PDB file of C-alpha atoms in Angstrom:
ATOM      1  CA  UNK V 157       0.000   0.000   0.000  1.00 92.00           C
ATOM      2  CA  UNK V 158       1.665   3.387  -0.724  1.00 96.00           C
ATOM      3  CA  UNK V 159       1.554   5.824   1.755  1.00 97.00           C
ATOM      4  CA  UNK V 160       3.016   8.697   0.016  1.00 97.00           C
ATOM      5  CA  UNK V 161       3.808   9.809  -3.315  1.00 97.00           C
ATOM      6  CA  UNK V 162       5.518  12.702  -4.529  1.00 96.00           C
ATOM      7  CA  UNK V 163       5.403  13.416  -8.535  1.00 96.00           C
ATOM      8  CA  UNK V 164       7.723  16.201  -9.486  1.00 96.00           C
ATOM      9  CA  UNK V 165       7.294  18.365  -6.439  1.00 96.00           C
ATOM     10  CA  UNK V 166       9.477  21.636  -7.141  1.00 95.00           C
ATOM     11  CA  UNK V 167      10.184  24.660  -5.279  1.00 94.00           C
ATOM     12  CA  UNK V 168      11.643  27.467  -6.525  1.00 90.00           C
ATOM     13  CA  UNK V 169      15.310  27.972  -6.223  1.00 86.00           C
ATOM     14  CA  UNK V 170      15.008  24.982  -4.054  1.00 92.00           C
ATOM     15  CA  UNK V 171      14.403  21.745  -5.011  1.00 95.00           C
ATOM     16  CA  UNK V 172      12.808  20.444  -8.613  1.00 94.00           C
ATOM     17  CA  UNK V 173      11.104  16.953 -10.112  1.00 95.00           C
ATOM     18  CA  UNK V 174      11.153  15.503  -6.840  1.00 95.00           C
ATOM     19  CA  UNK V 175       9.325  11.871  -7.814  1.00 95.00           C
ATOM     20  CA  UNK V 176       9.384   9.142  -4.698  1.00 95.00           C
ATOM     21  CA  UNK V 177       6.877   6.485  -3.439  1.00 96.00           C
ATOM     22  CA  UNK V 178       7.001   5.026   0.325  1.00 97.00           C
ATOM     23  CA  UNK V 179       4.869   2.168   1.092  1.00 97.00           C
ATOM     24  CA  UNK V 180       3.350   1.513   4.558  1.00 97.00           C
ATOM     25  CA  UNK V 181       6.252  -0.609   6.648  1.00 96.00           C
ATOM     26  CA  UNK V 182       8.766   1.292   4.881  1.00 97.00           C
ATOM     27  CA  UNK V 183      11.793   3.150   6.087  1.00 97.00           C
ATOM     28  CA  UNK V 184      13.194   5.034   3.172  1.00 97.00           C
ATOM     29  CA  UNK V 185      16.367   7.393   3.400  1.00 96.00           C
ATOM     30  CA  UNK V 186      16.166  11.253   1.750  1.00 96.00           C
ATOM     31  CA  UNK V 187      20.654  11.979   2.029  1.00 95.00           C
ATOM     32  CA  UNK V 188      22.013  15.076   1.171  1.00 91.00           C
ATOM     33  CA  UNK V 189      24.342  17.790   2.581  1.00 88.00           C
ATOM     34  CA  UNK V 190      23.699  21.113   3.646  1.00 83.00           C
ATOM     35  CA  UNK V 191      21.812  23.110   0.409  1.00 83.00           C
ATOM     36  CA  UNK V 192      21.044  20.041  -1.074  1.00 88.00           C
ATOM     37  CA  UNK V 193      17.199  20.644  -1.167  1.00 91.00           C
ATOM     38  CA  UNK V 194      16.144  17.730   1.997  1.00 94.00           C
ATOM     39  CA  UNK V 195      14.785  19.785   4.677  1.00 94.00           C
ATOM     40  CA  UNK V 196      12.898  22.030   2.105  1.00 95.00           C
ATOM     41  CA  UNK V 197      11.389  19.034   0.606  1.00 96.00           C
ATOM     42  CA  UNK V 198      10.458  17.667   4.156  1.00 96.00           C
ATOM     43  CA  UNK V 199       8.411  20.424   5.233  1.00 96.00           C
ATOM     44  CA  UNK V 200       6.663  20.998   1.976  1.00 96.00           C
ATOM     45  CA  UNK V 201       5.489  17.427   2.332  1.00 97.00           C
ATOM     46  CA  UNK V 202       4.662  18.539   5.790  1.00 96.00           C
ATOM     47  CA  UNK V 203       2.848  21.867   4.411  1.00 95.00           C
ATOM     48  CA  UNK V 204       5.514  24.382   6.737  1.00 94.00           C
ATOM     49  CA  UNK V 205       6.455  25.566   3.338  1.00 93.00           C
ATOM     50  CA  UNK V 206       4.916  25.950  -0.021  1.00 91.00           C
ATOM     51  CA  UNK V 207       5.958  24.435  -3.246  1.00 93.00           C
ATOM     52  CA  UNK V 208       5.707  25.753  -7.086  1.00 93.00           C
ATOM     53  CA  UNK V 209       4.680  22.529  -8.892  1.00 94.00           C
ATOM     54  CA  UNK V 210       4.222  18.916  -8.766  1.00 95.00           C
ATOM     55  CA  UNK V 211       1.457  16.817  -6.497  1.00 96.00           C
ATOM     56  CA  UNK V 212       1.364  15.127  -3.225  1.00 97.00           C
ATOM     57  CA  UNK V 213      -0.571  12.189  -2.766  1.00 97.00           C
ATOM     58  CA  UNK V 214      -1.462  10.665   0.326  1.00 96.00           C
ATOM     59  CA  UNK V 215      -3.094   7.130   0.177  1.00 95.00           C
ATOM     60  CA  UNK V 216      -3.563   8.460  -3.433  1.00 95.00           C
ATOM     61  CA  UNK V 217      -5.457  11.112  -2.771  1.00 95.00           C
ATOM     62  CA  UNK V 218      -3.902  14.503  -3.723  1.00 95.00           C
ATOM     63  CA  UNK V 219      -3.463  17.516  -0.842  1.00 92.00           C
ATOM     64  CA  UNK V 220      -4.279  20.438  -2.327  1.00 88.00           C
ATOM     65  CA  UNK V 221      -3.583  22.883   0.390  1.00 84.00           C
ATOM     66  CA  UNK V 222      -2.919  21.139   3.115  1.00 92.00           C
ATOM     67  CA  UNK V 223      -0.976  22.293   6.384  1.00 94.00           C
ATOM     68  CA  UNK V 224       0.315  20.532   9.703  1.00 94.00           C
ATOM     69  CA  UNK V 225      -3.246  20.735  11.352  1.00 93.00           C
ATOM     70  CA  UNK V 226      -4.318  18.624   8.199  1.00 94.00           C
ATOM     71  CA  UNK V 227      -1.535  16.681   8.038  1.00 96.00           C
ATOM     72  CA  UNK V 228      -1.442  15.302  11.632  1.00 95.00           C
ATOM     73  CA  UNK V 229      -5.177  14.882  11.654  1.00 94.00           C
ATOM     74  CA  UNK V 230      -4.187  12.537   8.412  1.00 95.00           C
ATOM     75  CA  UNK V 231      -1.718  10.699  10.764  1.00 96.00           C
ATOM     76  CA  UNK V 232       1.353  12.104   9.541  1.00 97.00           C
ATOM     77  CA  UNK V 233       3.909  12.891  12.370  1.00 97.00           C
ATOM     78  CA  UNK V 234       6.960  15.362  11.893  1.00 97.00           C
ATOM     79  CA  UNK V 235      10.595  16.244  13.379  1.00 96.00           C
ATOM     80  CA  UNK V 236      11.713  18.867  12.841  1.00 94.00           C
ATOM     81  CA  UNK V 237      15.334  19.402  12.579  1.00 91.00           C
ATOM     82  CA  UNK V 238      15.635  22.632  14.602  1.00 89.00           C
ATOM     83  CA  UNK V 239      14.777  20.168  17.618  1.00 85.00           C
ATOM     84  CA  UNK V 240      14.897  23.286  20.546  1.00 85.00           C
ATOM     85  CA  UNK V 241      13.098  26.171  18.312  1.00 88.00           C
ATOM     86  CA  UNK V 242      10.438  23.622  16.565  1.00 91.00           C
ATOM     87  CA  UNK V 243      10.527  20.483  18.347  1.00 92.00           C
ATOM     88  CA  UNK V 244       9.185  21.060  22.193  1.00 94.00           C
ATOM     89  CA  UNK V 245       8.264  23.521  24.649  1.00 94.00           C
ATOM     90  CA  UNK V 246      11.182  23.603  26.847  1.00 92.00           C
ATOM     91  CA  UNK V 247       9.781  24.903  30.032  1.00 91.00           C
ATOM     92  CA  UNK V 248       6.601  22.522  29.681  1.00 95.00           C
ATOM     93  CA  UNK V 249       7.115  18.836  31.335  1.00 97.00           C
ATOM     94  CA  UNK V 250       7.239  15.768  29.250  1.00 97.00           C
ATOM     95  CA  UNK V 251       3.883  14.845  30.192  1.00 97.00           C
ATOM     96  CA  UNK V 252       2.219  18.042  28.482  1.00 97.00           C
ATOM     97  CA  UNK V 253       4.990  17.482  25.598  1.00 97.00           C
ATOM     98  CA  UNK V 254       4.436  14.395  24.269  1.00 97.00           C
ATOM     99  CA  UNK V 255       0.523  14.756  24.220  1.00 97.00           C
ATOM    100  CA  UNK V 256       0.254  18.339  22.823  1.00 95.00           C
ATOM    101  CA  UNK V 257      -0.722  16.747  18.996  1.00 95.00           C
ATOM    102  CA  UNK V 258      -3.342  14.877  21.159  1.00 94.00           C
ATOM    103  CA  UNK V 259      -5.068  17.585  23.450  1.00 92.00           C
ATOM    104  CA  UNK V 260      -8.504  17.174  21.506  1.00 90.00           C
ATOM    105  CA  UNK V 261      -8.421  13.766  21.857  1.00 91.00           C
ATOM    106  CA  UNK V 262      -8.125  13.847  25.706  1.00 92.00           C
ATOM    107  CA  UNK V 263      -9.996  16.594  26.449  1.00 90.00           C
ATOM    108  CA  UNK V 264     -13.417  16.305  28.567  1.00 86.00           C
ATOM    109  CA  UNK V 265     -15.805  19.545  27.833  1.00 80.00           C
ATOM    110  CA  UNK V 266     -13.237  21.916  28.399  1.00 82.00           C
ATOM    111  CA  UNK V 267     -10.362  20.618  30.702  1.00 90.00           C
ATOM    112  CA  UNK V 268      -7.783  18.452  29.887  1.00 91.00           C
ATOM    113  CA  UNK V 269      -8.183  14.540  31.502  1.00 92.00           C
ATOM    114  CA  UNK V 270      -4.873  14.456  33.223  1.00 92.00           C
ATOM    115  CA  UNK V 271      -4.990  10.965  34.379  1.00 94.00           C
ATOM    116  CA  UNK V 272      -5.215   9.792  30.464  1.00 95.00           C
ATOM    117  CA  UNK V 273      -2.412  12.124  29.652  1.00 95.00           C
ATOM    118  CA  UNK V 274      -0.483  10.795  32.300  1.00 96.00           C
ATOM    119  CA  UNK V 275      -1.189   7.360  31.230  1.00 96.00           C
ATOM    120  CA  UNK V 276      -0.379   8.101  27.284  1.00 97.00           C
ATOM    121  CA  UNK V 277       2.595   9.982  28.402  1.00 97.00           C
ATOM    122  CA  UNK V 278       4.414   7.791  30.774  1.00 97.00           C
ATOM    123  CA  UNK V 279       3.683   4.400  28.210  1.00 97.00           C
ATOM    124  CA  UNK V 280       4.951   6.331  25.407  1.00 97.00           C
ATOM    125  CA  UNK V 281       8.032   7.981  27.365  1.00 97.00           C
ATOM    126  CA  UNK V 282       8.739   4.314  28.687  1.00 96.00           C
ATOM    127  CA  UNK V 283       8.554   3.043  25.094  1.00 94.00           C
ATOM    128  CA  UNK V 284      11.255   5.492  24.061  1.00 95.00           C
ATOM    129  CA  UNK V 285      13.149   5.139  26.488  1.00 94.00           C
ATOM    130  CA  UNK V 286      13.551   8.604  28.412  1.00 96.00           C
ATOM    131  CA  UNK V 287      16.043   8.894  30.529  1.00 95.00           C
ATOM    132  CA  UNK V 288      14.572  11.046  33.438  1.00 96.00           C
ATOM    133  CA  UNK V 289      13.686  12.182  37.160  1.00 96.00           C
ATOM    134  CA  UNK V 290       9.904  11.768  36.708  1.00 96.00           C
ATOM    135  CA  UNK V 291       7.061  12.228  33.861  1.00 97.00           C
ATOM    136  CA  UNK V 292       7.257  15.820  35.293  1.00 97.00           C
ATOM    137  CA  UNK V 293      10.174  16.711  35.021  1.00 97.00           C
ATOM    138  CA  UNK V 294      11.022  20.039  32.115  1.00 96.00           C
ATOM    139  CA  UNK V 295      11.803  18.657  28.922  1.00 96.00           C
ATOM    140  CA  UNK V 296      14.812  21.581  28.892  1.00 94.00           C
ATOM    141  CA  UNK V 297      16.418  20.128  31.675  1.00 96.00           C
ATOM    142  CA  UNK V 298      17.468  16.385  29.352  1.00 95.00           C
ATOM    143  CA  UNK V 299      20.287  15.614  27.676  1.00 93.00           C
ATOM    144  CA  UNK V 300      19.918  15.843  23.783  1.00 92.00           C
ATOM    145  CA  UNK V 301      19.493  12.424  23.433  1.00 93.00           C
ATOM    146  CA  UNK V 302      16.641  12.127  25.629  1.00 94.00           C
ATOM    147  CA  UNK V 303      15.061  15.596  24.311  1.00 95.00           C
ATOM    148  CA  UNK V 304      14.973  14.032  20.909  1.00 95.00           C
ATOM    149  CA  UNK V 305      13.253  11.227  22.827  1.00 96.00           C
ATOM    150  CA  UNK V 306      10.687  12.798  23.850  1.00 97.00           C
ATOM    151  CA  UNK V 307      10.030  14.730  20.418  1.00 96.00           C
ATOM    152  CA  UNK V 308       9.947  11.099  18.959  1.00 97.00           C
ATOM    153  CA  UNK V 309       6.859   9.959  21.621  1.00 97.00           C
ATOM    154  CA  UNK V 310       5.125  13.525  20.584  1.00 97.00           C
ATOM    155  CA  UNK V 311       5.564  12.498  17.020  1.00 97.00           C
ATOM    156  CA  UNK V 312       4.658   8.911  17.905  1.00 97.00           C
ATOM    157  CA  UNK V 313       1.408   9.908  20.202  1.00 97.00           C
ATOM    158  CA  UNK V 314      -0.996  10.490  16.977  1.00 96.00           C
ATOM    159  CA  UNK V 315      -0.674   6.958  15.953  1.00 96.00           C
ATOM    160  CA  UNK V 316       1.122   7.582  12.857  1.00 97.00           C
ATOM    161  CA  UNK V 317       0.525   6.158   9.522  1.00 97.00           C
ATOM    162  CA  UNK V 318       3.823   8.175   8.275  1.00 98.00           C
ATOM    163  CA  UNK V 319       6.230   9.586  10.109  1.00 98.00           C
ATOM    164  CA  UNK V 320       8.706  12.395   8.660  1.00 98.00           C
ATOM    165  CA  UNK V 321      12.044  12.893  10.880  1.00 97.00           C
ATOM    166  CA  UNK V 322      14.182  15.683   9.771  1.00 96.00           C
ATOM    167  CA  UNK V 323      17.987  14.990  11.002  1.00 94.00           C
ATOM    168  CA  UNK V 324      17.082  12.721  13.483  1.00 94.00           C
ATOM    169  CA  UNK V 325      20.238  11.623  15.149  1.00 92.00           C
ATOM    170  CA  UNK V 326      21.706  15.426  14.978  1.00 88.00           C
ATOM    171  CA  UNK V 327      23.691  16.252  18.322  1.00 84.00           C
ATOM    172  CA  UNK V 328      22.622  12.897  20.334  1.00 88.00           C
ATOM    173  CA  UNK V 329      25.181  10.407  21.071  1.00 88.00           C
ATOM    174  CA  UNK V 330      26.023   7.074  20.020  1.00 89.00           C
ATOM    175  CA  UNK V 331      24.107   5.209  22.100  1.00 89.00           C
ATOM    176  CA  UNK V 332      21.353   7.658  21.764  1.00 89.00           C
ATOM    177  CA  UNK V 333      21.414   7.375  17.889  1.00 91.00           C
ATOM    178  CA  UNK V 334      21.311   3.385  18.263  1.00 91.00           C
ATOM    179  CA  UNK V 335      18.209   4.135  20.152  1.00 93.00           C
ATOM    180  CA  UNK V 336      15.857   6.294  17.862  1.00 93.00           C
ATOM    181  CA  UNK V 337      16.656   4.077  15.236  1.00 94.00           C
ATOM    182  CA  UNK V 338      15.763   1.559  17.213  1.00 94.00           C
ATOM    183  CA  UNK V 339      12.491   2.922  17.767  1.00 94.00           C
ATOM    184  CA  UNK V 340      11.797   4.029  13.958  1.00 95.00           C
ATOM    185  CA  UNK V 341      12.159   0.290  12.896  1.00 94.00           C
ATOM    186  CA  UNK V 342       9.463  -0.879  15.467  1.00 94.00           C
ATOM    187  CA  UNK V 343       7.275   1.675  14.344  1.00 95.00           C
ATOM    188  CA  UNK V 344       7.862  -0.281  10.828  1.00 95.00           C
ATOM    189  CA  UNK V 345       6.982  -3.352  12.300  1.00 93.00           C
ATOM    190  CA  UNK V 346       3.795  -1.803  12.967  1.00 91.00           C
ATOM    191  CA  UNK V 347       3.047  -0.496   9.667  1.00 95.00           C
ATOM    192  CA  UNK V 348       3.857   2.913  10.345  1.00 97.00           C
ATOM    193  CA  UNK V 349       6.024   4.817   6.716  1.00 98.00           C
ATOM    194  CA  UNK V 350       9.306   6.273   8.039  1.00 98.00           C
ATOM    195  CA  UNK V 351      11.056   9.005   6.096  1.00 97.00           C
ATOM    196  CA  UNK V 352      14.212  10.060   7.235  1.00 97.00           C
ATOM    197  CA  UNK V 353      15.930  13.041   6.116  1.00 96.00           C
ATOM    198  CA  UNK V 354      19.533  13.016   6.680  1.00 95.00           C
ATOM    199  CA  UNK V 355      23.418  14.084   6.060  1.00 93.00           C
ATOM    200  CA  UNK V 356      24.164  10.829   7.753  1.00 91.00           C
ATOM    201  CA  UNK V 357      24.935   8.106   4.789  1.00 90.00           C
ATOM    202  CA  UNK V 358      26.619   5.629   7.282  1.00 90.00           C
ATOM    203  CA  UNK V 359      23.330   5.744   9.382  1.00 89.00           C
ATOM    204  CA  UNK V 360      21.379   5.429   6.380  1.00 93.00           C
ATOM    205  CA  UNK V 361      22.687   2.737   4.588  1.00 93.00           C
ATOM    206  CA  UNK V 362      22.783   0.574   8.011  1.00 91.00           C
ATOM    207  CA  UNK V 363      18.619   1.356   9.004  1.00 92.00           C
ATOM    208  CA  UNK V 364      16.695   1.729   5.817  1.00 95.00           C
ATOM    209  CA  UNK V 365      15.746   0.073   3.042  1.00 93.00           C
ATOM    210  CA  UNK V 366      16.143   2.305   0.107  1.00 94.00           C
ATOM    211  CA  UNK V 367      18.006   5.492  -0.009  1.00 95.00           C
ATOM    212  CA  UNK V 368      17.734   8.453  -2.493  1.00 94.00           C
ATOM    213  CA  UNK V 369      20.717  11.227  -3.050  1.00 95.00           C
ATOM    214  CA  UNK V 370      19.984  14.526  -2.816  1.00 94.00           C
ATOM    215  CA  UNK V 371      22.397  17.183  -4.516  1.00 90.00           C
ATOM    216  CA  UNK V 372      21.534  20.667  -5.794  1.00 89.00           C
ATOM    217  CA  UNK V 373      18.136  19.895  -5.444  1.00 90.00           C
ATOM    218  CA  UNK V 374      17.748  17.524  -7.360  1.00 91.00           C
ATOM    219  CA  UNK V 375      17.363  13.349  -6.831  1.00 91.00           C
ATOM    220  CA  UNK V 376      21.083  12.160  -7.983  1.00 81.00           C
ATOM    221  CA  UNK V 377      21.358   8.960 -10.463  1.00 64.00           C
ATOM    222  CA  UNK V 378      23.774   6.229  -8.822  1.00 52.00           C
TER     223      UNK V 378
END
């Protein structure tokens, strides 16, 4: 089943005749360097950023207009590589964090049900493995690693039928990089799309299944 298909998506001065397919249980690999077009493409999928030409489809159905709100309601999930600016609320805990995609969804009339975002929360944080003092504790005051962590239970908290990352593994360690990779390939197991957008060939080549080469802007022939 394809999950998402992009036929000559092009941006102006930014990326052109972008053409991909990822089917659901996929991880698939976007590489290129710095100006090479991958984080532009990844939040025009995402509908941060507009685009000149070309479709998106989505379970072949074409967005026309879409944006996040649309997106996530569609089950798409998104990280965003400017993890402290885009990624979390720093002086929020990781409780209210991870569920802030999900708010509607555990609302009652017009509070918040704070025992089921406790109970999303700490399952999800557990699943991912954070490293921390409690479920309450300020998602400024973790290590990289575990801040990424936490943006990858957020991400992961809307049941996602794709799941964009955006540098994923930028500034964690070793061990932390072993982890959220870790974590994307379960979410595979489960059906969920992965997308990863990334400088990092070595990672690439070792966690996904296909890889496409980004340079200029363009998809590079190898």
């Amino acid at each position: 089943e394809i999950v998402l298909e992009l036929k000559e998506l092009s941006s102006n001065n930014k990326f052109s005749d972008i053409s991909l397919k990822i089917s659901k249980g996929e991880i698939i690999g976007v590489c290129g360097l710095l100006g090479s077009g991958k984080t532009e493409i990844a939040r025009a999928i995402f509908g941060l950023d507009d685009f000149s030409s070309g479709k998106i489809l989505l379970f072949n159905e074409e967005l026309i207009s879409h944006t996040p709100n649309t997106m996530i309601e569609n089950g798409v999930a998104f990280l965003s590589e400017e993890r402290r600016r885009e990624g979390f609320i720093p002086r929020l805990s990781i409780r209210e964090n991870i569920t802030l995609p999900i708010l509607k969804e555990i609302q009652e009339k017009c509070c918040i049900n704070h025992e089921k975002q406790l109970e999303i929360s700490k399952k999800l944080a557990q699943e991912v493995h954070v490293v921390m003092s409690s479920i309450e504790q300020n998602v400024h005051e973790l290590s990289g690693g575990n801040q990424q962590k936490v943006v990858i239970a957020k991400g992961l908290s809307i049941k996602p039928k794709l799941f964009i990352l955006d540098e994923p593994t930028r500034g964690v360690d070793i061990y932390a990089k072993s982890e959220i990779y870790k974590i994307l390939r379960e979410a595979t197991s489960n059906g969920t799309a992965v997308l990863i957008f990334s400088s990092e060939i070595e990672e690439l080549l070792k966690n996904c299944e296909r890889i496409v080469v980004l340079n200029k802007g363009f998809i590079k022939d190898i």
